[in-house]
Amino acid sequence: MTASPRLSDATAEVVRPRSCGIVHLGVGAFFRAHQAAYTDEAARMTGETQWGIIGFTQRSNTVVEQLAPQDGLFTLVSKGVDTTSATVVGSVLGVRNAAADPAAVVEAIAAPSTHIVTLTVTEKGYRLDPSSGRIRLDDPEIAADLTGRPPRTVIGQLAAGLARRMVRDSPLTVLCCDNLPSNGRILSAAVAEFIAARATDDDLAAWVARRVTFPSSMVDRIVPATTEDDLAANERRTGLRDDALVVCEPFRQWVIEDDFAGPRPGWDQVGVQFVDDVEPWETMKLRVLNATHSVLAYLGALRGYTTIAEAMSDQDLEKICRTMVLRDIAPTVPGGMDVVAYGEQVRSRFLNPALRHTTRQVAMDGSQKLGPRLLGTVRDAIAAGGSSDMLALAVAAWCAFVLDETKAGRPLDDPLAEQLSKADSAADLLDIDSIFGPDLGPHSPFGARVIAWTDVVQTNSPSEWERVLT
Ligand code: CS2
């Protein structure tokens, strides 16, 4: 069989921007299905040509190898329960590897044509202490960036790029698109602490405070890892090979705090909501969607389910999620949000069988995800005298998963893998201060519930589940 030609400007007719107004850090599948897609549609809608995106991958070169030969073009396949649609997205004009070329990322952030830097580097990419949400200045890579080497962390890259912009007094919007509560404020604080610790740029901190904004945003779209089958189906359909293809659900949402330092694309024309305060949206999304996602991932994997849709179809797991959302989580979500309707919508999105989003994909990086999606809720529930028992079960599900993986000799996909794999019990895991802080450790009342629930999950006997779930 002769190989099909690659998707590229030579083989596809796609509307392209003329210059790059956006620098994106972390060119993963989520970015392509979300920010890149919205920006592409906004350009078609408004006819503006200055909002091309130059993307930087932070680690492996795979994305560069996928996208560069395709001139940044990729197919976005949206799979609903019984409808599939595909579009070629043209907003990405270039992709580079920041690790291989640290000067290029600093230059791109500093470029006069750049007005916005967006980020999807995942929770761990910020190198924060999960329990406090503050940057870990003792992280070896952060410490190395603080010495002034060409930066290799996103915080170091931002600080270096901003220092260059200060020379021209050129404002910038830095838009965090990761699943962290108050993500703009967290990022702004991390950059400020980094700059203060560098102590070489006396004026930079004050200039950043004046001329750079960090709007918080809530991003949402389920984007499973692309499979070989997805690539082959697209090649059969189009006659073109697209190694950068991304699969996603039809649903998407982007709510952004309206705090831009300069111009922005016509995102409002294509469904993006601009609000004064994004917190109610991000709190509901993290606490309902991401929290139940994690529970389904851990309990689902332990019950042998491959996909989230299979886990969501399990009656016990459905009941756990429902009780957790309605009883423990809903009272902690700011007023005005319809948690019941949102929870139902999330449930039907998770049930989408066309997506094949794996429990193991969602299970990764648990040490970084528990804080933003579960432990803040626990603290609020306890402070308000509410129930946190299903949240304890959710944390127990993570403990049981970690212990089970370690016992089975499967390497954990988590930045704290080494530390986690030394644990013999839920109590050992709860003792990790950087995750649980001093208040939710093994000797706290919440910790005791987690330990008890871990026993139930590990025993996994149908009669025991029936007893505790009725
Ligand atoms: C998921 C998220 O992998 C995970 O942890 O919970 O990536 C989730 O799919 C997105 O936040 C949906 O917007």
Coordinates of C-alpha atoms and ligand atoms in Angstrom, one line a residue:
M1 CA 0.0 0.0 0.0
T2 CA 1.4 3.4 -0.9
A3 CA 1.5 5.9 2.0
S4 CA -1.2 8.7 1.9
P5 CA 0.1 12.3 1.6
R6 CA 0.2 14.2 4.9
L7 CA -2.4 16.9 5.7
S8 CA -0.6 20.3 5.1
D9 CA -1.2 23.6 3.3
A10 CA -0.2 21.8 0.1
T11 CA -3.0 19.2 0.4
A12 CA -5.8 21.1 2.2
E13 CA -7.5 24.5 1.6
V14 CA -7.7 26.1 5.0
V15 CA -8.1 29.8 6.0
R16 CA -4.9 30.7 7.8
P17 CA -4.0 33.8 10.0
R18 CA -1.2 35.9 8.8
S19 CA 0.6 36.6 12.0
C20 CA 0.9 35.2 15.6
G21 CA -0.9 37.3 18.2
I22 CA -0.9 34.3 20.7
V23 CA 1.8 32.2 22.2
H24 CA 0.7 29.0 23.6
L25 CA 2.7 27.0 26.2
G26 CA 1.8 23.2 26.2
V27 CA 0.5 22.1 22.8
G28 CA -1.3 19.0 23.9
A29 CA -4.5 17.5 22.6
F30 CA -6.7 19.6 25.0
F31 CA -5.3 22.9 23.6
R32 CA -5.9 21.8 20.1
A33 CA -9.5 20.8 20.8
H34 CA -10.2 23.9 22.9
Q35 CA -8.3 27.2 22.5
A36 CA -7.0 26.5 19.0
A37 CA -10.5 25.5 17.8
Y38 CA -12.2 28.6 19.4
T39 CA -9.5 30.8 17.9
D40 CA -9.9 29.3 14.5
E41 CA -13.6 29.8 14.5
A42 CA -13.3 33.3 15.7
A43 CA -11.0 34.1 12.9
R44 CA -13.4 32.7 10.3
M45 CA -16.3 34.7 12.0
T46 CA -14.5 38.0 12.2
G47 CA -12.1 37.8 9.2
E48 CA -9.3 39.0 11.5
T49 CA -5.9 37.6 10.5
Q50 CA -3.6 38.6 13.4
W51 CA -4.6 35.8 15.8
G52 CA -2.4 32.9 14.7
I53 CA -0.9 30.8 17.4
I54 CA 2.7 29.8 17.9
G55 CA 2.8 26.8 20.2
F56 CA 5.6 25.5 22.4
T57 CA 5.8 22.0 23.7
Q58 CA 7.6 21.7 27.0
R59 CA 8.8 18.2 27.0
S60 CA 8.8 15.6 24.2
N61 CA 9.3 16.4 20.6
T62 CA 6.4 14.3 19.5
V63 CA 3.9 17.1 19.0
V64 CA 6.5 19.0 16.9
E65 CA 7.0 15.9 14.7
Q66 CA 3.2 15.6 14.3
L67 CA 2.4 19.2 13.6
A68 CA 5.5 20.8 11.9
P69 CA 5.3 18.7 8.7
Q70 CA 1.6 19.5 8.5
D71 CA 2.2 23.3 8.7
G72 CA 0.4 23.3 12.1
L73 CA -2.8 21.9 10.6
F74 CA -4.7 19.2 12.3
T75 CA -8.2 17.6 12.1
L76 CA -10.5 17.9 15.1
V77 CA -13.0 15.0 15.2
S78 CA -16.0 15.6 17.4
K79 CA -17.8 12.4 18.5
G80 CA -21.3 12.6 19.9
V81 CA -23.3 9.6 20.9
D82 CA -24.5 9.1 17.4
T83 CA -23.0 11.9 15.3
T84 CA -19.4 12.6 14.3
S85 CA -18.0 15.7 12.6
A86 CA -14.6 16.7 11.5
T87 CA -12.9 20.1 10.8
V88 CA -9.4 21.0 9.9
V89 CA -8.2 23.7 12.3
G90 CA -5.9 26.4 10.8
S91 CA -5.1 28.7 13.8
V92 CA -1.7 27.1 14.7
L93 CA 1.0 28.6 12.6
G94 CA 4.1 27.1 14.2
V95 CA 5.1 24.6 16.9
R96 CA 8.5 24.6 18.6
N97 CA 10.2 22.6 21.3
A98 CA 10.8 25.0 24.3
A99 CA 13.2 22.5 25.9
A100 CA 15.4 22.3 22.8
D101 CA 15.2 26.0 22.1
P102 CA 14.6 28.0 25.3
A103 CA 15.6 31.3 23.6
A104 CA 12.8 30.9 21.0
V105 CA 10.0 30.8 23.7
V106 CA 11.3 33.9 25.4
E107 CA 11.6 35.7 22.1
A108 CA 8.0 34.7 21.1
I109 CA 6.6 35.9 24.5
A110 CA 8.5 39.2 24.0
A111 CA 7.5 39.7 20.4
P112 CA 5.6 43.0 19.7
S113 CA 2.9 41.1 17.8
T114 CA 2.2 38.9 20.8
H115 CA -0.7 40.1 22.9
I116 CA -1.7 37.0 24.7
V117 CA 0.1 34.0 26.2
T118 CA -2.2 31.0 26.9
L119 CA -1.1 28.0 28.9
T120 CA -2.2 24.3 29.2
V121 CA 0.7 22.7 30.9
T122 CA -1.4 20.5 33.4
E123 CA -1.4 20.9 37.1
K124 CA 2.2 19.6 37.5
G125 CA 3.6 22.0 34.9
Y126 CA 3.4 24.9 37.4
R127 CA 5.6 23.2 40.0
L128 CA 3.4 24.2 42.8
D129 CA 3.2 22.8 46.3
P130 CA -0.2 21.0 45.9
S131 CA -1.4 21.8 49.5
S132 CA -0.5 25.5 49.5
G133 CA -0.8 26.2 45.8
R134 CA 2.5 28.2 46.0
I135 CA 5.4 27.8 43.7
R136 CA 8.1 25.4 45.0
L137 CA 11.2 27.6 44.9
D138 CA 13.3 24.5 45.9
D139 CA 12.1 22.5 42.9
P140 CA 15.4 21.7 41.1
E141 CA 14.3 23.1 37.8
I142 CA 12.9 26.3 39.3
A143 CA 16.0 26.7 41.3
A144 CA 18.1 26.2 38.2
D145 CA 16.0 28.8 36.3
L146 CA 16.5 31.2 39.2
T147 CA 20.2 31.1 38.6
G148 CA 19.5 32.8 35.2
R149 CA 20.1 29.9 32.8
P150 CA 18.0 29.9 29.6
P151 CA 14.7 29.1 31.3
R152 CA 13.2 25.5 31.2
T153 CA 10.2 26.0 33.4
V154 CA 7.0 27.8 32.2
I155 CA 7.3 30.2 35.2
G156 CA 10.9 31.0 34.2
Q157 CA 9.9 31.4 30.6
L158 CA 7.2 33.8 31.5
A159 CA 9.5 35.8 33.8
A160 CA 12.2 36.1 31.1
G161 CA 9.7 37.0 28.4
L162 CA 8.1 39.7 30.6
A163 CA 11.5 41.2 31.4
R164 CA 12.0 41.7 27.7
R165 CA 8.6 43.2 27.3
M166 CA 9.2 45.7 30.1
V167 CA 12.0 47.2 28.0
R168 CA 9.3 48.3 25.4
D169 CA 6.6 48.8 28.1
S170 CA 4.4 46.4 26.1
P171 CA 1.5 45.0 28.1
L172 CA 0.5 41.3 28.0
T173 CA -2.4 39.1 29.0
V174 CA -1.3 35.7 30.5
L175 CA -4.3 33.4 30.3
C176 CA -4.1 30.2 32.3
C177 CA -6.3 27.4 30.9
D178 CA -5.5 24.6 33.4
N179 CA -7.8 22.9 35.9
L180 CA -6.7 24.9 39.0
P181 CA -9.0 27.0 41.2
S182 CA -8.5 30.7 40.6
N183 CA -5.9 29.7 38.0
G184 CA -5.0 33.3 37.0
R185 CA -4.3 34.3 40.6
I186 CA -2.3 31.2 41.2
L187 CA -0.2 31.8 38.1
S188 CA 0.3 35.5 38.9
A189 CA 1.4 34.7 42.4
A190 CA 3.9 32.1 41.1
V191 CA 5.4 34.5 38.6
A192 CA 5.6 37.2 41.3
E193 CA 7.3 34.9 43.7
F194 CA 9.8 33.8 41.1
I195 CA 10.6 37.4 40.2
A196 CA 11.1 38.3 43.8
A197 CA 13.4 35.3 44.4
R198 CA 15.5 36.3 41.3
A199 CA 16.0 39.7 43.0
T200 CA 17.8 40.9 39.9
D201 CA 15.0 42.9 38.3
D202 CA 14.0 45.4 40.9
D203 CA 11.4 47.1 38.6
L204 CA 10.0 44.0 37.0
A205 CA 7.6 43.1 39.8
A206 CA 6.0 46.6 39.8
W207 CA 5.9 46.7 36.0
V208 CA 4.2 43.3 35.9
A209 CA 1.6 44.4 38.5
R210 CA 0.9 47.4 36.3
R211 CA 1.0 46.1 32.8
V212 CA 0.3 42.4 32.8
T213 CA -3.0 40.7 33.6
F214 CA -3.7 37.1 34.5
P215 CA -7.4 36.5 34.0
S216 CA -8.7 33.3 35.6
S217 CA -10.6 31.0 33.2
M218 CA -12.7 27.9 33.3
V219 CA -12.0 25.5 30.4
D220 CA -14.0 22.4 29.6
R221 CA -14.0 19.8 26.9
I222 CA -13.3 16.1 27.2
V223 CA -10.4 15.1 25.0
P224 CA -9.3 11.5 25.2
A225 CA -5.9 10.4 23.8
T226 CA -6.0 9.8 20.1
T227 CA -5.7 6.1 19.1
E228 CA -4.3 4.4 16.0
D229 CA -7.9 3.5 15.0
D230 CA -8.8 7.2 15.0
L231 CA -5.9 8.0 12.7
A232 CA -6.7 5.1 10.4
A233 CA -10.4 6.0 10.2
N234 CA -9.5 9.6 9.3
E235 CA -7.0 8.4 6.6
R236 CA -9.7 6.2 5.0
R237 CA -12.2 9.1 5.1
T238 CA -9.9 11.8 3.7
G239 CA -7.1 10.0 1.9
L240 CA -4.7 12.1 3.9
R241 CA -2.5 11.1 6.9
D242 CA -2.9 13.4 9.9
D243 CA -0.6 12.5 12.8
A244 CA -1.8 15.4 14.9
L245 CA -5.5 14.5 14.8
V246 CA -7.5 15.1 18.0
V247 CA -10.7 13.5 19.1
C248 CA -13.2 15.3 21.4
E249 CA -16.7 15.5 22.6
P250 CA -19.2 18.0 21.0
F251 CA -19.6 19.9 24.3
R252 CA -17.2 22.8 25.1
Q253 CA -17.2 25.7 27.4
W254 CA -14.8 28.6 28.1
V255 CA -15.6 31.2 30.7
I256 CA -12.9 34.0 31.0
E257 CA -12.5 36.8 33.5
D258 CA -12.8 40.0 31.5
D259 CA -9.4 41.4 32.4
F260 CA -7.3 41.8 29.3
A261 CA -4.2 44.0 29.1
G262 CA -4.6 44.5 25.3
P263 CA -6.6 43.2 22.3
R264 CA -8.1 39.7 22.1
P265 CA -9.6 37.6 19.3
G266 CA -13.4 37.7 18.7
W267 CA -13.8 34.7 21.1
D268 CA -17.1 36.2 22.3
Q269 CA -18.5 35.7 18.8
V270 CA -18.1 31.9 19.0
G271 CA -19.6 31.2 22.4
V272 CA -16.8 32.1 24.9
Q273 CA -18.3 33.8 28.0
F274 CA -16.6 36.9 29.5
V275 CA -17.6 37.5 33.1
D276 CA -16.4 39.7 36.0
D277 CA -15.8 36.8 38.3
V278 CA -15.1 33.3 37.0
E279 CA -14.9 31.6 40.4
P280 CA -18.4 30.2 40.6
W281 CA -17.9 28.5 37.2
E282 CA -14.5 27.1 37.9
T283 CA -15.5 26.0 41.4
M284 CA -18.5 24.1 40.0
K285 CA -16.5 22.6 37.2
L286 CA -13.6 21.4 39.3
R287 CA -15.7 20.2 42.2
V288 CA -18.4 18.4 40.1
L289 CA -17.0 17.4 36.8
N290 CA -13.3 16.8 37.7
A291 CA -14.0 15.4 41.1
T292 CA -16.5 12.8 39.8
H293 CA -14.1 12.1 36.9
S294 CA -11.4 11.2 39.3
V295 CA -13.7 8.9 41.4
L296 CA -14.8 7.1 38.3
A297 CA -11.2 6.8 37.2
Y298 CA -9.9 5.2 40.4
L299 CA -12.9 3.1 41.3
G300 CA -13.4 2.3 37.6
A301 CA -9.9 1.1 37.1
L302 CA -10.1 -1.0 40.3
R303 CA -13.2 -2.6 39.0
G304 CA -11.6 -3.4 35.7
Y305 CA -13.3 -0.8 33.5
T306 CA -11.2 0.5 30.7
T307 CA -13.3 3.6 29.9
I308 CA -15.1 6.4 31.9
A309 CA -18.3 5.5 30.0
E310 CA -18.2 2.0 31.3
A311 CA -17.5 3.2 34.9
M312 CA -20.3 5.7 34.7
S313 CA -22.7 2.9 33.7
D314 CA -21.9 1.0 36.9
Q315 CA -24.8 1.4 39.4
D316 CA -22.7 1.6 42.5
L317 CA -20.3 4.2 41.0
E318 CA -23.3 6.2 39.7
K319 CA -24.8 6.2 43.2
I320 CA -21.5 7.2 44.8
C321 CA -21.1 10.1 42.3
R322 CA -24.6 11.3 42.7
T323 CA -24.5 11.3 46.6
M324 CA -21.2 13.0 46.6
V325 CA -22.4 15.7 44.3
L326 CA -25.8 16.3 45.9
R327 CA -24.9 15.9 49.5
D328 CA -21.2 16.8 50.0
I329 CA -20.3 19.1 47.0
A330 CA -23.4 21.1 46.2
P331 CA -23.5 23.1 49.5
T332 CA -19.9 24.2 48.8
V333 CA -20.6 25.6 45.3
P334 CA -21.3 29.4 45.2
G335 CA -25.0 30.3 45.0
G336 CA -26.6 30.9 41.7
M337 CA -25.1 27.8 40.0
D338 CA -27.5 25.0 39.2
V339 CA -25.5 22.1 40.5
V340 CA -28.2 19.5 40.0
A341 CA -28.7 20.3 36.3
Y342 CA -24.9 20.6 35.8
G343 CA -24.4 17.2 37.5
E344 CA -26.9 15.6 35.1
Q345 CA -25.3 17.1 32.1
V346 CA -21.9 15.9 33.2
R347 CA -23.3 12.4 33.7
S348 CA -24.6 12.2 30.2
R349 CA -21.3 13.5 28.8
F350 CA -19.4 10.8 30.7
L351 CA -21.8 8.2 29.4
N352 CA -20.9 9.0 25.7
P353 CA -19.7 5.6 24.5
A354 CA -18.1 7.0 21.4
L355 CA -15.3 8.8 23.3
R356 CA -13.3 5.9 24.8
H357 CA -11.7 8.1 27.4
T358 CA -9.7 5.7 29.6
T359 CA -9.9 5.5 33.3
R360 CA -6.1 5.3 33.4
Q361 CA -5.7 8.6 31.5
V362 CA -7.9 10.4 34.0
A363 CA -6.2 8.5 36.9
M364 CA -2.7 10.0 36.2
D365 CA -1.1 12.7 38.3
G366 CA -3.5 12.1 41.2
S367 CA -1.2 13.8 43.7
Q368 CA -1.6 17.1 41.8
K369 CA -5.3 16.7 41.1
L370 CA -6.7 15.8 44.6
G371 CA -6.1 19.3 46.0
P372 CA -7.8 21.3 43.2
R373 CA -10.7 19.0 42.7
L374 CA -11.4 17.3 46.1
L375 CA -9.5 18.6 49.1
G376 CA -10.7 22.3 48.9
T377 CA -14.3 20.9 48.9
V378 CA -13.5 18.8 51.9
R379 CA -12.1 21.8 53.8
D380 CA -15.2 23.9 52.9
A381 CA -17.6 21.1 53.8
I382 CA -15.9 20.6 57.2
A383 CA -15.8 24.3 58.0
A384 CA -19.5 24.6 57.2
G385 CA -20.4 21.5 59.3
G386 CA -21.5 19.6 56.2
S387 CA -21.0 16.0 55.1
S388 CA -17.7 15.0 53.6
D389 CA -18.1 11.2 53.8
M390 CA -18.3 10.6 50.0
L391 CA -15.4 12.9 49.5
A392 CA -13.5 10.6 52.0
L393 CA -14.5 7.7 49.8
A394 CA -13.2 9.6 46.8
V395 CA -9.8 10.1 48.4
A396 CA -9.9 6.4 49.5
A397 CA -10.4 5.4 45.9
W398 CA -7.2 7.2 45.0
C399 CA -5.3 5.5 48.0
A400 CA -6.6 2.1 47.0
F401 CA -5.6 2.7 43.3
V402 CA -2.1 3.8 44.3
L403 CA -1.6 0.9 46.7
D404 CA -3.0 -1.6 44.1
E405 CA -0.8 -0.3 41.3
T406 CA 2.3 -0.5 43.5
K407 CA 1.4 -4.0 44.6
A408 CA 1.0 -5.1 41.0
G409 CA 4.4 -3.6 40.1
R410 CA 2.8 -1.1 37.6
P411 CA 4.7 2.2 37.6
L412 CA 2.5 5.1 38.7
D413 CA 2.1 8.0 36.2
D414 CA 2.6 10.8 38.8
P415 CA 5.3 13.3 39.5
L416 CA 5.4 12.0 43.1
A417 CA 5.5 8.4 41.9
E418 CA 8.6 7.5 43.9
Q419 CA 7.3 8.8 47.2
L420 CA 3.8 7.3 46.6
S421 CA 5.2 3.8 45.8
K422 CA 6.9 3.7 49.2
A423 CA 3.5 3.8 50.9
D424 CA 2.1 0.6 52.4
S425 CA -1.2 1.9 53.6
A426 CA -3.7 4.7 53.2
A427 CA -2.3 6.2 56.4
D428 CA 1.2 6.4 54.8
L429 CA -0.3 8.3 51.8
L430 CA -2.3 10.7 54.0
D431 CA 1.0 11.4 55.8
I432 CA 2.3 13.2 52.7
D433 CA 2.1 16.7 53.9
S434 CA 2.5 18.3 50.5
I435 CA -0.7 16.7 49.4
F436 CA -2.9 16.7 52.5
G437 CA -1.4 19.5 54.6
P438 CA -1.4 19.4 58.3
D439 CA -5.2 19.4 58.6
L440 CA -6.3 16.3 56.6
G441 CA -3.6 13.8 57.6
P442 CA -4.1 10.3 58.9
H443 CA -4.9 11.4 62.5
S444 CA -7.6 13.9 61.5
P445 CA -11.3 12.8 61.6
F446 CA -11.4 13.1 57.8
G447 CA -8.2 10.9 57.5
A448 CA -9.8 8.3 59.7
R449 CA -12.8 8.1 57.4
V450 CA -10.4 7.8 54.4
I451 CA -8.6 4.9 56.1
A452 CA -11.9 3.1 56.8
W453 CA -13.2 3.6 53.3
T454 CA -9.9 2.4 51.8
D455 CA -10.5 -1.0 53.6
V456 CA -14.0 -1.2 52.0
V457 CA -12.6 -0.3 48.6
Q458 CA -9.8 -2.8 48.9
T459 CA -12.0 -5.6 50.1
N460 CA -14.4 -4.8 47.3
S461 CA -16.9 -7.4 48.4
P462 CA -20.4 -6.9 46.9
S463 CA -22.1 -7.4 50.3
E464 CA -19.9 -4.8 52.0
W465 CA -20.6 -2.3 49.2
E466 CA -24.3 -3.0 49.5
R467 CA -24.2 -2.4 53.2
V468 CA -22.4 0.9 53.0
L469 CA -24.3 2.2 49.9
T470 CA -27.8 1.6 51.1
Ligands
CS2_1 C1 -9.9 15.0 33.5 C2 -9.9 16.3 32.7 O1 -7.8 14.0 33.0 C3 -8.5 14.5 33.8 O2 -8.1 14.6 35.0 O3 -10.7 15.1 34.6 O4 -8.9 16.4 31.8 C4 -11.2 16.6 32.0 O5 -11.5 15.7 31.0 C5 -11.3 18.0 31.5 O6 -11.0 18.9 32.6 C6 -12.7 18.3 30.9 O7 -12.8 19.6 30.7

